[in-house]
PDB file of C-alpha atoms in Angstrom:
ATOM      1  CA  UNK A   1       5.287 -11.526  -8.880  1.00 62.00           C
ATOM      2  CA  UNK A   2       5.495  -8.985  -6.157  1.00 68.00           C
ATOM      3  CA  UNK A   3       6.976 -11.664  -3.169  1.00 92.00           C
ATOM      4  CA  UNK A   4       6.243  -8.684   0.238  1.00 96.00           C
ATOM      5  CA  UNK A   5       3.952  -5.874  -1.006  1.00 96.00           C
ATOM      6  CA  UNK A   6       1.909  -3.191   1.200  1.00 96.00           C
ATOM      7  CA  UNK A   7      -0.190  -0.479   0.229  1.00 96.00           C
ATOM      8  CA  UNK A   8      -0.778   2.440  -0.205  1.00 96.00           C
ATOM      9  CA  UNK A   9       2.438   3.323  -1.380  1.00 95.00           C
ATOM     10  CA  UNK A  10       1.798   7.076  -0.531  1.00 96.00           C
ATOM     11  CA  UNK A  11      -0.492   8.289   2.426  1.00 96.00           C
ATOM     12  CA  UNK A  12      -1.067  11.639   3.378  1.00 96.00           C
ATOM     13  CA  UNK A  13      -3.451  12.507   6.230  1.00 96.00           C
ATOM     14  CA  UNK A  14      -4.067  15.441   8.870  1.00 96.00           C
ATOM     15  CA  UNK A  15      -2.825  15.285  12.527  1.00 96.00           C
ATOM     16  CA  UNK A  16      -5.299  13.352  14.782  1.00 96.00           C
ATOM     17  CA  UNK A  17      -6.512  10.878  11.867  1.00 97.00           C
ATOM     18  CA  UNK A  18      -6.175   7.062  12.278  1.00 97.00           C
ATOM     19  CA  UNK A  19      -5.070   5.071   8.938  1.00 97.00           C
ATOM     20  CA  UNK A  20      -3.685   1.412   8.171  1.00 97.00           C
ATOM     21  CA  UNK A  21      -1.494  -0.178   6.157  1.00 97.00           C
ATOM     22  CA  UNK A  22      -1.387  -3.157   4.875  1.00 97.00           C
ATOM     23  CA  UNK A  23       1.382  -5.882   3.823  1.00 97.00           C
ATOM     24  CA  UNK A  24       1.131  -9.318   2.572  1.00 97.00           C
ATOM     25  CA  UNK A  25       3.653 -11.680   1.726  1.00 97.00           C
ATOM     26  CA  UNK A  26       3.465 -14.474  -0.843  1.00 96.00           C
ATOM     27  CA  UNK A  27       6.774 -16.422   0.065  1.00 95.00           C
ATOM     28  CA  UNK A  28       5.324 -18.398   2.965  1.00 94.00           C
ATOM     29  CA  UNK A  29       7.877 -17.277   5.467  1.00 93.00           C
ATOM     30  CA  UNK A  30       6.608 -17.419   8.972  1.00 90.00           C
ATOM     31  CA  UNK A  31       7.662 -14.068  10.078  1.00 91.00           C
ATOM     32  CA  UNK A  32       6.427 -10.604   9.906  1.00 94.00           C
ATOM     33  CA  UNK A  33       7.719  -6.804  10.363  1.00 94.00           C
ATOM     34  CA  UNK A  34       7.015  -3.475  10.236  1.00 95.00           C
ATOM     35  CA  UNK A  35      10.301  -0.794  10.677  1.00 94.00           C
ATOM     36  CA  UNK A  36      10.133   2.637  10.776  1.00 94.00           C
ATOM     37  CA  UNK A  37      12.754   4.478   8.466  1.00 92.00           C
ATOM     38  CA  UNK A  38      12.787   8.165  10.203  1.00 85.00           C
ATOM     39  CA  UNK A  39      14.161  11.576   8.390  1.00 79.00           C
ATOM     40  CA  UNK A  40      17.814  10.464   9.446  1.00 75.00           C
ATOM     41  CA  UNK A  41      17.190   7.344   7.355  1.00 76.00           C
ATOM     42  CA  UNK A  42      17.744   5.133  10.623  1.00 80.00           C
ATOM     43  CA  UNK A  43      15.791   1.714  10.267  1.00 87.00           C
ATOM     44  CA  UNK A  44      14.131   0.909  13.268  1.00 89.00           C
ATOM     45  CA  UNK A  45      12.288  -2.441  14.332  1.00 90.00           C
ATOM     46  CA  UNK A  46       8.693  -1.772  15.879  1.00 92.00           C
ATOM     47  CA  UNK A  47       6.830  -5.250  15.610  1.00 89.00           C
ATOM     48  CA  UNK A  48       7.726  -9.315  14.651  1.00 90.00           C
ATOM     49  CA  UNK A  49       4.582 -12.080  14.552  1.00 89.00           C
ATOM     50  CA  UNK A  50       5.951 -15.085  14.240  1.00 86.00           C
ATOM     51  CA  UNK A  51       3.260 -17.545  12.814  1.00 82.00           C
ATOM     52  CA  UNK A  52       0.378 -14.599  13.942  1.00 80.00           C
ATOM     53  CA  UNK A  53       1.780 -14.506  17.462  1.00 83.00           C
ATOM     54  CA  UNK A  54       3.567 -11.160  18.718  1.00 84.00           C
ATOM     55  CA  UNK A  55       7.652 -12.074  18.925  1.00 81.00           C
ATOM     56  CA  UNK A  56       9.332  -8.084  19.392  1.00 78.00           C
ATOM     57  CA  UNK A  57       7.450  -5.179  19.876  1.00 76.00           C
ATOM     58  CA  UNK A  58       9.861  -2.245  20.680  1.00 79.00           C
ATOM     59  CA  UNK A  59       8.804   0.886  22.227  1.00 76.00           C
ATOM     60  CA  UNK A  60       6.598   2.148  20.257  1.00 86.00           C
ATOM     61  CA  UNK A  61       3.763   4.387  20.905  1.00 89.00           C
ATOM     62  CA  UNK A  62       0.228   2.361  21.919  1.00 90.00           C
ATOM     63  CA  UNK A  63      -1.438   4.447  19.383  1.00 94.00           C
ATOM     64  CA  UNK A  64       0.183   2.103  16.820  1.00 94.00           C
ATOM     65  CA  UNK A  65      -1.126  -1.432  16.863  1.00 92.00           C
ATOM     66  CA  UNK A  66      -0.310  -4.389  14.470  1.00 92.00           C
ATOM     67  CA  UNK A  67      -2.574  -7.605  13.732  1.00 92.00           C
ATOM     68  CA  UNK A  68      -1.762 -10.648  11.453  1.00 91.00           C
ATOM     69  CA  UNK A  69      -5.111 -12.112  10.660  1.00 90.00           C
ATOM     70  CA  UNK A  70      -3.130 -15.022   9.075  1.00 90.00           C
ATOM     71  CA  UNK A  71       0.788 -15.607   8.587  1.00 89.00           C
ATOM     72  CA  UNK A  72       0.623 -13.818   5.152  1.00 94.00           C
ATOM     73  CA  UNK A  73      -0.551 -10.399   6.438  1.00 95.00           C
ATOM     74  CA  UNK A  74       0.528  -8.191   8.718  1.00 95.00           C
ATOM     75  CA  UNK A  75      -1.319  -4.795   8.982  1.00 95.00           C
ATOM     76  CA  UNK A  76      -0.247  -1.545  10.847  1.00 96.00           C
ATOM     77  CA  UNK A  77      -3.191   0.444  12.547  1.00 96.00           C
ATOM     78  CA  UNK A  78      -1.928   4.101  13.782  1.00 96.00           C
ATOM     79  CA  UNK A  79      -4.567   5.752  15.581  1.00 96.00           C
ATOM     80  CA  UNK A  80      -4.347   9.788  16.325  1.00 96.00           C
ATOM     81  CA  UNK A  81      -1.779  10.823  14.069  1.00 96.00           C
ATOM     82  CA  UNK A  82       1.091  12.851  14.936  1.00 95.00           C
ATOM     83  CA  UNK A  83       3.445  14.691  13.012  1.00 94.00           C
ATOM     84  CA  UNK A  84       6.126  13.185  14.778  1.00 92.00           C
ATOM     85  CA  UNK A  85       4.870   9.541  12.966  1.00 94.00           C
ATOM     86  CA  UNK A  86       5.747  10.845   9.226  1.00 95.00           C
ATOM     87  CA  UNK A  87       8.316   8.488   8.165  1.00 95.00           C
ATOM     88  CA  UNK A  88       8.870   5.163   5.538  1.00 96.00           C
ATOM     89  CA  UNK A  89       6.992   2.399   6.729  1.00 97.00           C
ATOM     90  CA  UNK A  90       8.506  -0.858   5.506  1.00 96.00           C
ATOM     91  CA  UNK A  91       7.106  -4.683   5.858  1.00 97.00           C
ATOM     92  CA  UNK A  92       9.125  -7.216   5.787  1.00 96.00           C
ATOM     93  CA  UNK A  93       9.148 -11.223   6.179  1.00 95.00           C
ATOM     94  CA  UNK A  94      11.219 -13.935   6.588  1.00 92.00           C
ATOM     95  CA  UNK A  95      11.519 -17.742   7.471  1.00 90.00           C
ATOM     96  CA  UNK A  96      13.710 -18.943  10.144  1.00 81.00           C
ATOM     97  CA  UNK A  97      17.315 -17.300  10.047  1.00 79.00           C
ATOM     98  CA  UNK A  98      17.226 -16.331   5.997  1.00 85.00           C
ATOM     99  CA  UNK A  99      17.198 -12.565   4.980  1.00 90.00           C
ATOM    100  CA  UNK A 100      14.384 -10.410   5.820  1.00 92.00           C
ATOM    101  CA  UNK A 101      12.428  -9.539   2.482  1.00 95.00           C
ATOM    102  CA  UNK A 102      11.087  -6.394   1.969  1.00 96.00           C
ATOM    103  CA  UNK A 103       8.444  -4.157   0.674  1.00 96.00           C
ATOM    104  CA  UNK A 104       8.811  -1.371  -1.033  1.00 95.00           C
ATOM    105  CA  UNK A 105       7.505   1.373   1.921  1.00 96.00           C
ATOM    106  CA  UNK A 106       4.977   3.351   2.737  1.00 97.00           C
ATOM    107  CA  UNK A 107       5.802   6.895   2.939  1.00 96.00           C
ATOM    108  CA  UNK A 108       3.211   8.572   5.458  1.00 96.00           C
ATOM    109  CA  UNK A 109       3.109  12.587   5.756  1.00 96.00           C
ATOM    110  CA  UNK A 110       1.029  14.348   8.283  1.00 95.00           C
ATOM    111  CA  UNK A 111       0.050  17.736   7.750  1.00 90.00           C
TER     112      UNK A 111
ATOM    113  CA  UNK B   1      23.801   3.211  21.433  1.00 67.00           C
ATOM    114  CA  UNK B   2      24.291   2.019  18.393  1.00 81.00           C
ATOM    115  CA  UNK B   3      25.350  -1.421  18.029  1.00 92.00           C
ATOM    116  CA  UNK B   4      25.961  -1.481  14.414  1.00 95.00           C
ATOM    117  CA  UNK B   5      28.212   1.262  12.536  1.00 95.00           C
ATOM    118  CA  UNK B   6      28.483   2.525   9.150  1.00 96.00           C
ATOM    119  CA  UNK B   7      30.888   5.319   9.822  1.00 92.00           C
ATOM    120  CA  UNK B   8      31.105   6.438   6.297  1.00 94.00           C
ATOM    121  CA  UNK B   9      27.461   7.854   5.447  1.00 93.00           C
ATOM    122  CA  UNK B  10      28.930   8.091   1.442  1.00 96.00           C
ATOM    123  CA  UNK B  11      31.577   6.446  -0.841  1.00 96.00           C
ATOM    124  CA  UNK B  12      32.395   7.438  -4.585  1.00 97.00           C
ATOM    125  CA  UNK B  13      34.492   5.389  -6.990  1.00 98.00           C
ATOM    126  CA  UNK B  14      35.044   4.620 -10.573  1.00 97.00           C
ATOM    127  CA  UNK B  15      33.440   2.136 -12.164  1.00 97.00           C
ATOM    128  CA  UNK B  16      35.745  -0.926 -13.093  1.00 97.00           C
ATOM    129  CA  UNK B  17      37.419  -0.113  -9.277  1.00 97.00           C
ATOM    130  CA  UNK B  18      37.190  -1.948  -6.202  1.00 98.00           C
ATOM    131  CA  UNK B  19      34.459  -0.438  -3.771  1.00 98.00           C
ATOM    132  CA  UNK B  20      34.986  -1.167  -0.207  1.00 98.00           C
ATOM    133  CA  UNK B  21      32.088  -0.585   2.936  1.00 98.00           C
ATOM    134  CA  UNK B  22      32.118  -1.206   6.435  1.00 98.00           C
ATOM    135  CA  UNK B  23      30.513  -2.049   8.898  1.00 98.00           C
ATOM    136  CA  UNK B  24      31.173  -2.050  12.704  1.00 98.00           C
ATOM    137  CA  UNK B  25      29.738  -3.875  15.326  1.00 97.00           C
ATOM    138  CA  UNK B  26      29.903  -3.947  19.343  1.00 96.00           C
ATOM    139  CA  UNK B  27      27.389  -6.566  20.335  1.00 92.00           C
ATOM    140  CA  UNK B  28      29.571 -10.041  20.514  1.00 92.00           C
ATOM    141  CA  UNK B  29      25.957 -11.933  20.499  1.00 91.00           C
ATOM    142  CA  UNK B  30      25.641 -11.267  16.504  1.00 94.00           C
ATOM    143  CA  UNK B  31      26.262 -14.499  15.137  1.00 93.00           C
ATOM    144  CA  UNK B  32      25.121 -13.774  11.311  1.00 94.00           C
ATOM    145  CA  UNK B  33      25.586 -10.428   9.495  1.00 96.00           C
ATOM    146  CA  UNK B  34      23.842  -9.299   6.177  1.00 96.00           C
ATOM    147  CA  UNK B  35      24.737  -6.659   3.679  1.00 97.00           C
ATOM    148  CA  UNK B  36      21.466  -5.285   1.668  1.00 97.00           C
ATOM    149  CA  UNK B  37      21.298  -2.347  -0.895  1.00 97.00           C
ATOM    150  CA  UNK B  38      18.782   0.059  -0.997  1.00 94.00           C
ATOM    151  CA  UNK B  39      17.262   2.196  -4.517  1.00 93.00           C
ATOM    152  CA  UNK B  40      15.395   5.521  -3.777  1.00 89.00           C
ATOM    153  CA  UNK B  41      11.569   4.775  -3.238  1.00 87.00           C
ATOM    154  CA  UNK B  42      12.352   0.968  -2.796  1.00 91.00           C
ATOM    155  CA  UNK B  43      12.490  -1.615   0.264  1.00 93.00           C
ATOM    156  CA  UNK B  44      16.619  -3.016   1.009  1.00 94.00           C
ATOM    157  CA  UNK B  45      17.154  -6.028  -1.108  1.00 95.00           C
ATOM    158  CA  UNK B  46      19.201  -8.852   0.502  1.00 95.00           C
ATOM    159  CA  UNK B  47      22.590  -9.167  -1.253  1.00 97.00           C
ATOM    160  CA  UNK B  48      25.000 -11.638   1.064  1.00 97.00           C
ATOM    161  CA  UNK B  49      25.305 -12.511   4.560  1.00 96.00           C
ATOM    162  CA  UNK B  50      27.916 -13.992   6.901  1.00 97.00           C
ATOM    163  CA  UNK B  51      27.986 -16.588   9.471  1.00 95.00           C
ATOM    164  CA  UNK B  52      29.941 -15.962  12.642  1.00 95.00           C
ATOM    165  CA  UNK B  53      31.460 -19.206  11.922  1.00 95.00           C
ATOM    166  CA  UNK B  54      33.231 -17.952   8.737  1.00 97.00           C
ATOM    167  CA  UNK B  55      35.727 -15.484   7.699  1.00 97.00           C
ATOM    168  CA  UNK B  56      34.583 -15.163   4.284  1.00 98.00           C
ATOM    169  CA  UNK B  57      31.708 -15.258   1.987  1.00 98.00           C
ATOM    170  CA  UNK B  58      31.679 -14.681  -2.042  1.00 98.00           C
ATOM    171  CA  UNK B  59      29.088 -14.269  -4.308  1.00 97.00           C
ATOM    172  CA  UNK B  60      29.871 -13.028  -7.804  1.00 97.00           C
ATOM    173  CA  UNK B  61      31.141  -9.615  -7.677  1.00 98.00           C
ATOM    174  CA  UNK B  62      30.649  -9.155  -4.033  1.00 98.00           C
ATOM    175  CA  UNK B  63      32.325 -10.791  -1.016  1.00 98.00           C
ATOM    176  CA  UNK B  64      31.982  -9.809   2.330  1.00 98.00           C
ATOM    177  CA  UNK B  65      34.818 -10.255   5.209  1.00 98.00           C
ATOM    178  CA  UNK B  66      34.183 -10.708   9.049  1.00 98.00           C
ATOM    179  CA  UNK B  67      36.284 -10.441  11.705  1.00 97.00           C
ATOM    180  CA  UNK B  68      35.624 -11.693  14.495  1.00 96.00           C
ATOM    181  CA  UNK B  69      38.086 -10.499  17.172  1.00 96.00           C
ATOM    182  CA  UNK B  70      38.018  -6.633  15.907  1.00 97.00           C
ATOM    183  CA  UNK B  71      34.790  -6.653  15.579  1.00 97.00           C
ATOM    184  CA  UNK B  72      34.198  -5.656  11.925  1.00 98.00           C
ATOM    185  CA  UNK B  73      32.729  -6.777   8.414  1.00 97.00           C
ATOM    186  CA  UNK B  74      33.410  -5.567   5.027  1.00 98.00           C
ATOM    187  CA  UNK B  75      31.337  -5.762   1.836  1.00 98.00           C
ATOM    188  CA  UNK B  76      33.809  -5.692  -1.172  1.00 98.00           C
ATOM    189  CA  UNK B  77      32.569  -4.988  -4.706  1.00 98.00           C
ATOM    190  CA  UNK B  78      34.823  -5.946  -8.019  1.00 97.00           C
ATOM    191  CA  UNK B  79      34.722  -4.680 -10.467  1.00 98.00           C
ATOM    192  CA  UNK B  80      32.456  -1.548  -9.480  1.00 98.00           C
ATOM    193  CA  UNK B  81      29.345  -0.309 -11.529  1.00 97.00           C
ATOM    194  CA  UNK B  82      27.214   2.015 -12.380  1.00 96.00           C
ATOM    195  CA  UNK B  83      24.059   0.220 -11.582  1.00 96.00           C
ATOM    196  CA  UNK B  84      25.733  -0.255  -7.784  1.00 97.00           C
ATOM    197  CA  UNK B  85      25.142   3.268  -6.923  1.00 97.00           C
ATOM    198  CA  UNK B  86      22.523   2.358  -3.869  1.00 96.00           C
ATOM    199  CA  UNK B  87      22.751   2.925  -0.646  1.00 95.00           C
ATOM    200  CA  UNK B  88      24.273  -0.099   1.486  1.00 97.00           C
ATOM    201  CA  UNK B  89      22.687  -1.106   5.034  1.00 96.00           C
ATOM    202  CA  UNK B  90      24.993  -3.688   6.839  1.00 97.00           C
ATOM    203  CA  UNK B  91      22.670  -5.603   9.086  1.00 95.00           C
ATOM    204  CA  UNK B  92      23.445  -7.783  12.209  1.00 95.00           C
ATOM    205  CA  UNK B  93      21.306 -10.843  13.915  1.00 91.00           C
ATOM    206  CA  UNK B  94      21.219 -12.438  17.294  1.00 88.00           C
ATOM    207  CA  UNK B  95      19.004 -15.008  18.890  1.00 84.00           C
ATOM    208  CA  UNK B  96      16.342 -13.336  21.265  1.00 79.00           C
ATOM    209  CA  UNK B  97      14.860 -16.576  22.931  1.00 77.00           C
ATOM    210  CA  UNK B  98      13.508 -19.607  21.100  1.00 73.00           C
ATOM    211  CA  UNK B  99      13.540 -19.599  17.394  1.00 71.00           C
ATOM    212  CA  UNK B 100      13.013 -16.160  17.323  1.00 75.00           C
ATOM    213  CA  UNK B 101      15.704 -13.321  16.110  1.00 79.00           C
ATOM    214  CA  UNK B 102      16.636 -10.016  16.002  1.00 82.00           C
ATOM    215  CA  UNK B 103      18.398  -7.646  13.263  1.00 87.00           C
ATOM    216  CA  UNK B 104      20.060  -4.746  13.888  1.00 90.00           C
ATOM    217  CA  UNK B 105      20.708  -1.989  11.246  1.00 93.00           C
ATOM    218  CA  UNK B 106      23.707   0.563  10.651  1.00 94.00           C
ATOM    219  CA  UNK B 107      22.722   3.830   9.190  1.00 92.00           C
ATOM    220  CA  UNK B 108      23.714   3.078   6.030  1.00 94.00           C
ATOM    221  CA  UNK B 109      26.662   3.885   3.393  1.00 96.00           C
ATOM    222  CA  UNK B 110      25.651   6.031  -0.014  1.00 96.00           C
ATOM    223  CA  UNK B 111      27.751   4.371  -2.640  1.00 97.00           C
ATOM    224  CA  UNK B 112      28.604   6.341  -6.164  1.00 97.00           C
ATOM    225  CA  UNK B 113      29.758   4.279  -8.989  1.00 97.00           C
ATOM    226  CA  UNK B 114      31.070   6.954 -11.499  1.00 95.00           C
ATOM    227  CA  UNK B 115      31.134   6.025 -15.254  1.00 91.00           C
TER     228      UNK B 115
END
């Protein structure tokens, strides 16, 4: 029983495309991530919904825009690619102040 | 500015030996640390976390030290195995406003468990 899973695993796309990815969660925690792990392997917040409402969003790019059509899902939209955006995409969820549980990533690669 | 620091980015021992990682932090609002290992081409998986109001946590083979006044946490594993080999992400939290939170991540330690 995969608990946080997002898909595609894999996703490789040409500069200027827009994509999503998607992650649910089947634990019923109330909050939702999405960090970006760059090339130096440095895991870095971008968004929390906390029960579908918009807790953190760091600074990150407009091009990239989250929505939680319910507390089990939390997709990433990324409009215009760039190549500086090819990373590890992880979701994650958790409920109050447990451990954050993760998927396992979405590596995106822009050519 | 980092304000979590895993100055070692790697760490071999034997197996059957004690490994030792740490962890480094400068913000004195963390009030509950996590330690959470990390496969190739997985997500980190939680493995034991701290409360600011403790000195000392245990959990099977691992057991994780905090303190306080230097600033510092420690994730000890004994005895050390193979299947440990993972990279190691200490983690730090601190209230942001309401019920919400915030973690912040160290870079990460490479552990090596030889055989």
């Amino acid at each position: 029983d995969t608990a946080v899973s997002q898909t595609p695993k894999y996703l490789v796309t040409q500069m200027g495309n827009d994509k999503s990815i998607k992650c649910e969660q089947n634990l019923g925690h109330d909050t939702m991530y999405w960090y970006k792990q760059d090339s130096k392997k440095f895991l870095k917040i971008m968004f929390s919904y906390n029960n579908k409402e918009l807790i953190i969003n760091e600074t990150v790019p407009n091009r990239f825009s989250p929505k939680s059509p319910d507390k089990a899902h939390l997709n990433l939209h990324i409009n215009s690619l760039e190549l500086g955006d090819s990373a590890v995409y992880f979701c994650a969820s958790s409920q109050g102040r447990g451990p954050q549980h993760f998927g396992d990533g979405t590596r995106l690669s822009i050519l | 500015d980092q304000q979590v620091k895993q100055n070692s980015p790697s760490l071999s021992v034997q197996e059957g030996r004690i490994s030792i990682l740490n962890c480094d932090y400068t913000n004195s609002m963390f009030d509950y640390f996590l330690w959470y290992k990390k496969y190739p081409a997985e997500g980190p998986t939680f493995l034991i976390s701290i409360s600011s109001i403790k000195d000392k946590n245990e959990d099977g083979r691992f057991t994780v030290f905090l303190n306080k006044s230097a600033k510092h946490l420690s994730l000890h594993i004994v005895p050390s195995q193979p299947g440990d080999s993972a990279v190691y992400f200490c983690a730090a939290s601190a209230p942001t406003g309401g019920n919400n939170r915030k973690l912040i991540w160290g870079l990460g330690t490479s552990l090596g468990v030889n055989p």
